[in-house]
Amino acid sequence: MRVFITKDYEEMSERAFEIVKELVVENPYAVLGLATGTTPLGLYGRMKADHKKNGTSYRHVRTVNLDEYMGLPAVHEQSYAYFMKKNLFDGLDIDLNNTHIENGMAPSAEEECENYNRLLKMLRQDIQILGIGSNGHIAFNEPGTPFNSQTHVVELAESTIKDNARLFKDVSEVPRKAFTMGLKNIMDAKKIVVLANGANKAKAVKEAIQGNMSENVPASILQSHEDCTFICDEQAAALL
Ligand code: F6R
């Protein structure tokens, strides 16, 4: 596991952008595993700006997203499908048919999970971008999730509901369940880049990188990935 410590959020985002751009230029058919949340916004902003300025093309790139709230349609402003369109895809030349995320409105959750696992087998991530929760979660794999988990439905932890409530009008509007890639689906990626910024991530970053590998800290599984890089700003790295 490699750890880069950057001065601030902007430098963290720039480093991540350089890695993604190099991959896409080298392999125009790359599969990008993407995350939502506030952490990757600087990365996505740079991808869009670079596409506009330098014409870096995403026409053949395929994407798979980590997770989606259950019960929210793709047009709902708080759905992760909407987030990706607004914050990344609309600013690229990507074919939306090549972008994939769990269907929050799927009539059968079980079938949706099976379908997504099948899709991930065909679209193995060349790179998986991750954020990290203040409780050490990755995607919506909360503490206690088995390391060998695949796509499944989760009940969100109270701490995650609270963390995410800032994006909703009221905490009562935050969905209580979500679809998420499992830890095994994430570990199947050829390369993993974890981004972390801010003091509220410092404890999770320390436990993930230097703690024992334990299902109590889902991100600690990344210690056993052969190509995983953490890019943390100074605040997130403060306890290392
Ligand atoms: C998002 C996701 C989550 C976030 C994590 C950090 O798709 O799977 O695990 O990466 O909750 O969220 P932010 O970036 O908002 O601090």
Coordinates of C-alpha atoms and ligand atoms in Angstrom, one line a residue:
M1 CA 0.0 0.0 0.0
R2 CA 1.4 3.4 -1.0
V3 CA 0.5 6.6 0.9
F4 CA 0.9 10.1 -0.5
I5 CA 0.4 13.0 1.8
T6 CA -0.6 16.3 0.1
K7 CA -0.6 19.8 1.3
D8 CA -4.3 20.2 0.8
Y9 CA -7.5 19.1 -1.0
E10 CA -6.5 20.7 -4.3
E11 CA -3.2 18.9 -4.4
M12 CA -4.9 15.6 -3.5
S13 CA -7.4 16.1 -6.3
E14 CA -4.6 17.0 -8.8
R15 CA -2.6 13.8 -7.9
A16 CA -5.7 11.7 -8.4
F17 CA -6.5 13.4 -11.7
E18 CA -3.0 12.7 -13.0
I19 CA -3.4 9.0 -12.3
V20 CA -6.9 8.8 -14.0
K21 CA -5.8 10.9 -17.0
E22 CA -2.7 8.8 -17.6
L23 CA -4.9 5.6 -17.5
V24 CA -7.5 6.9 -19.9
V25 CA -4.9 8.2 -22.4
E26 CA -3.1 4.9 -22.3
N27 CA -6.3 2.9 -22.6
P28 CA -9.3 4.7 -24.1
Y29 CA -11.5 1.7 -23.3
A30 CA -10.6 1.8 -19.6
V31 CA -13.2 0.8 -16.9
L32 CA -13.3 3.4 -14.2
G33 CA -14.8 2.5 -10.8
L34 CA -16.3 5.7 -9.5
A35 CA -17.5 7.1 -6.1
T36 CA -19.9 9.8 -5.1
G37 CA -19.6 12.1 -2.1
T38 CA -17.8 15.4 -1.7
T39 CA -14.3 13.9 -1.7
P40 CA -13.9 13.2 -5.5
L41 CA -15.5 16.5 -6.6
G42 CA -12.1 18.1 -7.1
L43 CA -11.0 15.1 -9.2
Y44 CA -14.2 15.2 -11.3
G45 CA -13.9 19.0 -11.8
R46 CA -10.3 18.5 -13.2
M47 CA -11.5 15.7 -15.5
K48 CA -14.2 18.0 -17.0
A49 CA -11.8 21.0 -17.3
D50 CA -9.2 18.9 -19.0
H51 CA -11.7 17.4 -21.4
K52 CA -12.9 20.9 -22.3
K53 CA -9.4 22.3 -22.7
N54 CA -7.3 19.4 -24.0
G55 CA -10.0 17.2 -25.6
T56 CA -9.1 14.1 -23.5
S57 CA -11.8 11.7 -24.7
Y58 CA -14.0 9.5 -22.6
R59 CA -16.0 8.3 -25.6
H60 CA -15.1 4.6 -25.1
V61 CA -14.6 4.7 -21.4
R62 CA -16.9 2.5 -19.3
T63 CA -17.8 3.3 -15.7
V64 CA -19.2 1.4 -12.7
N65 CA -20.3 3.2 -9.6
L66 CA -20.0 1.9 -6.1
D67 CA -23.5 2.4 -4.7
E68 CA -27.0 3.9 -4.9
Y69 CA -29.7 4.7 -2.4
M70 CA -32.6 2.3 -2.5
G71 CA -35.9 3.9 -3.4
L72 CA -34.6 6.9 -5.2
P73 CA -35.1 7.0 -9.0
A74 CA -32.1 8.2 -11.2
V75 CA -33.8 11.6 -11.7
H76 CA -34.0 12.3 -8.0
E77 CA -31.6 15.1 -7.1
Q78 CA -30.1 13.1 -4.3
S79 CA -29.7 9.9 -6.2
Y80 CA -26.1 8.9 -7.0
A81 CA -27.1 8.5 -10.6
Y82 CA -28.1 12.1 -10.7
F83 CA -24.9 13.1 -8.8
M84 CA -22.7 11.4 -11.4
K85 CA -24.5 13.0 -14.3
K86 CA -24.4 16.5 -12.9
N87 CA -20.9 16.4 -11.4
L88 CA -19.0 14.4 -14.1
F89 CA -20.8 12.8 -17.1
D90 CA -22.5 15.9 -18.4
G91 CA -19.1 17.6 -18.7
L92 CA -17.5 14.7 -20.7
D93 CA -18.1 13.1 -24.1
I94 CA -18.9 9.8 -22.3
D95 CA -21.7 7.6 -23.7
L96 CA -24.2 7.4 -20.9
N97 CA -24.9 3.8 -22.0
N98 CA -21.4 3.0 -20.9
T99 CA -22.0 4.3 -17.4
H100 CA -23.4 1.9 -14.8
I101 CA -24.8 2.1 -11.3
E102 CA -27.3 0.0 -9.3
N103 CA -30.9 0.8 -10.0
G104 CA -32.4 2.2 -6.8
M105 CA -35.9 1.4 -8.1
A106 CA -35.3 -2.2 -9.1
P107 CA -38.4 -4.3 -8.4
S108 CA -36.3 -7.2 -7.1
A109 CA -33.3 -6.2 -4.9
E110 CA -32.0 -9.7 -5.1
E111 CA -32.0 -9.8 -8.9
E112 CA -30.5 -6.3 -9.1
C113 CA -27.5 -7.5 -6.9
E114 CA -27.0 -10.6 -9.1
N115 CA -27.1 -8.5 -12.3
Y116 CA -24.6 -6.0 -10.9
N117 CA -22.2 -8.8 -9.8
R118 CA -22.5 -10.2 -13.3
L119 CA -21.8 -6.8 -14.9
L120 CA -18.8 -6.3 -12.6
K121 CA -17.3 -9.6 -13.8
M122 CA -17.5 -8.3 -17.4
L123 CA -16.3 -4.8 -16.5
R124 CA -13.5 -5.3 -14.1
Q125 CA -12.3 -1.9 -12.9
D126 CA -8.9 -0.9 -14.2
I127 CA -9.0 1.7 -11.4
Q128 CA -11.4 2.0 -8.5
I129 CA -11.6 5.5 -6.9
L130 CA -12.8 5.4 -3.3
G131 CA -13.6 7.9 -0.6
I132 CA -13.7 6.7 3.1
G133 CA -16.3 7.2 5.7
S134 CA -15.5 8.6 9.1
N135 CA -16.3 5.2 10.5
G136 CA -13.9 3.5 8.0
H137 CA -16.6 2.4 5.5
I138 CA -15.9 2.1 1.8
A139 CA -18.8 2.3 -0.6
F140 CA -21.7 1.6 1.8
N141 CA -19.8 -1.4 3.4
E142 CA -20.3 -0.4 7.0
P143 CA -18.2 -1.9 9.9
G144 CA -18.9 -5.6 10.3
T145 CA -19.4 -6.3 6.6
P146 CA -17.8 -9.6 5.6
F147 CA -14.6 -9.2 3.6
N148 CA -15.9 -11.6 0.9
S149 CA -19.1 -9.6 0.3
Q150 CA -20.4 -8.9 -3.1
T151 CA -23.2 -6.4 -4.2
H152 CA -25.8 -6.4 -1.5
V153 CA -28.4 -4.2 0.2
V154 CA -27.4 -2.5 3.4
E155 CA -29.1 -0.7 6.2
L156 CA -27.1 2.5 6.6
A157 CA -25.4 3.1 9.9
E158 CA -26.7 6.0 12.0
S159 CA -23.3 7.8 11.6
T160 CA -23.5 7.5 7.8
I161 CA -27.1 8.8 7.8
K162 CA -25.9 11.7 9.9
D163 CA -22.9 12.4 7.7
N164 CA -25.1 12.4 4.5
A165 CA -28.0 14.4 5.9
R166 CA -26.2 17.6 4.9
L167 CA -27.2 16.9 1.4
F168 CA -30.9 16.5 2.2
K169 CA -33.4 19.0 3.4
D170 CA -33.8 17.0 6.6
V171 CA -32.2 13.9 8.2
S172 CA -35.6 12.1 7.9
E173 CA -35.3 12.3 4.1
V174 CA -32.1 10.3 4.0
P175 CA -32.9 6.8 2.7
R176 CA -32.3 4.1 5.3
K177 CA -31.1 1.4 2.8
A178 CA -28.8 1.3 -0.2
F179 CA -27.3 -1.0 -2.8
T180 CA -23.5 -1.3 -2.6
M181 CA -20.7 -3.1 -4.3
G182 CA -19.3 -5.5 -1.7
L183 CA -15.7 -5.5 -0.4
K184 CA -14.8 -8.4 -2.8
N185 CA -16.1 -6.5 -5.8
I186 CA -13.9 -3.5 -4.8
M187 CA -10.8 -5.7 -4.1
D188 CA -11.2 -7.2 -7.6
A189 CA -10.2 -3.8 -9.1
K190 CA -6.8 -3.9 -10.8
K191 CA -5.8 -0.6 -9.1
I192 CA -7.4 1.2 -6.1
V193 CA -7.0 4.9 -5.3
V194 CA -8.4 6.1 -2.0
L195 CA -8.9 9.8 -1.4
A196 CA -9.2 11.3 2.0
N197 CA -9.2 14.9 3.2
G198 CA -10.1 16.7 6.4
A199 CA -9.6 16.1 10.1
N200 CA -12.8 14.1 10.4
K201 CA -11.2 11.3 8.3
A202 CA -7.9 11.1 10.3
K203 CA -9.0 8.3 12.6
A204 CA -10.4 6.2 9.8
V205 CA -7.3 6.7 7.7
K206 CA -5.0 5.7 10.6
E207 CA -7.1 2.5 11.3
A208 CA -7.3 1.6 7.6
I209 CA -3.6 2.0 7.0
Q210 CA -1.9 1.1 10.3
G211 CA -4.5 -0.8 12.3
N212 CA -5.2 -4.5 12.3
M213 CA -7.0 -5.8 9.3
S214 CA -10.5 -6.3 10.7
E215 CA -14.1 -6.4 9.4
N216 CA -14.7 -3.7 12.1
V217 CA -12.8 -1.3 9.8
P218 CA -13.9 -2.2 6.2
A219 CA -11.2 0.0 4.6
S220 CA -8.5 -2.1 6.4
I221 CA -9.0 -4.8 3.8
L222 CA -7.2 -2.6 1.3
Q223 CA -3.9 -3.5 3.1
S224 CA -4.1 -6.8 1.3
H225 CA -4.6 -5.3 -2.2
E226 CA -1.5 -5.4 -4.4
D227 CA -1.9 -2.0 -6.0
C228 CA -3.6 0.4 -3.6
T229 CA -2.7 4.0 -3.1
F230 CA -4.0 6.4 -0.4
I231 CA -3.8 10.1 -1.3
C232 CA -4.5 12.1 1.9
D233 CA -4.3 15.7 2.7
E234 CA -2.3 16.7 5.8
Q235 CA -5.4 16.9 8.0
A236 CA -6.5 13.4 7.1
A237 CA -3.0 12.1 7.5
A238 CA -2.5 13.8 10.9
L239 CA -2.6 10.6 13.0
L240 CA -0.3 8.5 10.8
Ligands
F6R1 C1 -19.7 7.2 -2.2 C2 -19.3 6.2 -1.2 C3 -19.0 6.6 0.2 C4 -18.1 7.8 0.3 C5 -17.8 8.1 1.8 C6 -17.1 9.4 1.9 O1 -20.1 6.5 -3.4 O2 -19.4 5.0 -1.5 O3 -18.3 5.5 0.8 O4 -17.0 7.7 -0.4 O5 -18.9 8.1 2.6 O6 -18.0 10.5 1.6 P1 -17.5 12.0 1.4 O7 -16.6 12.0 0.2 O8 -18.8 12.7 1.2 O9 -16.8 12.4 2.6

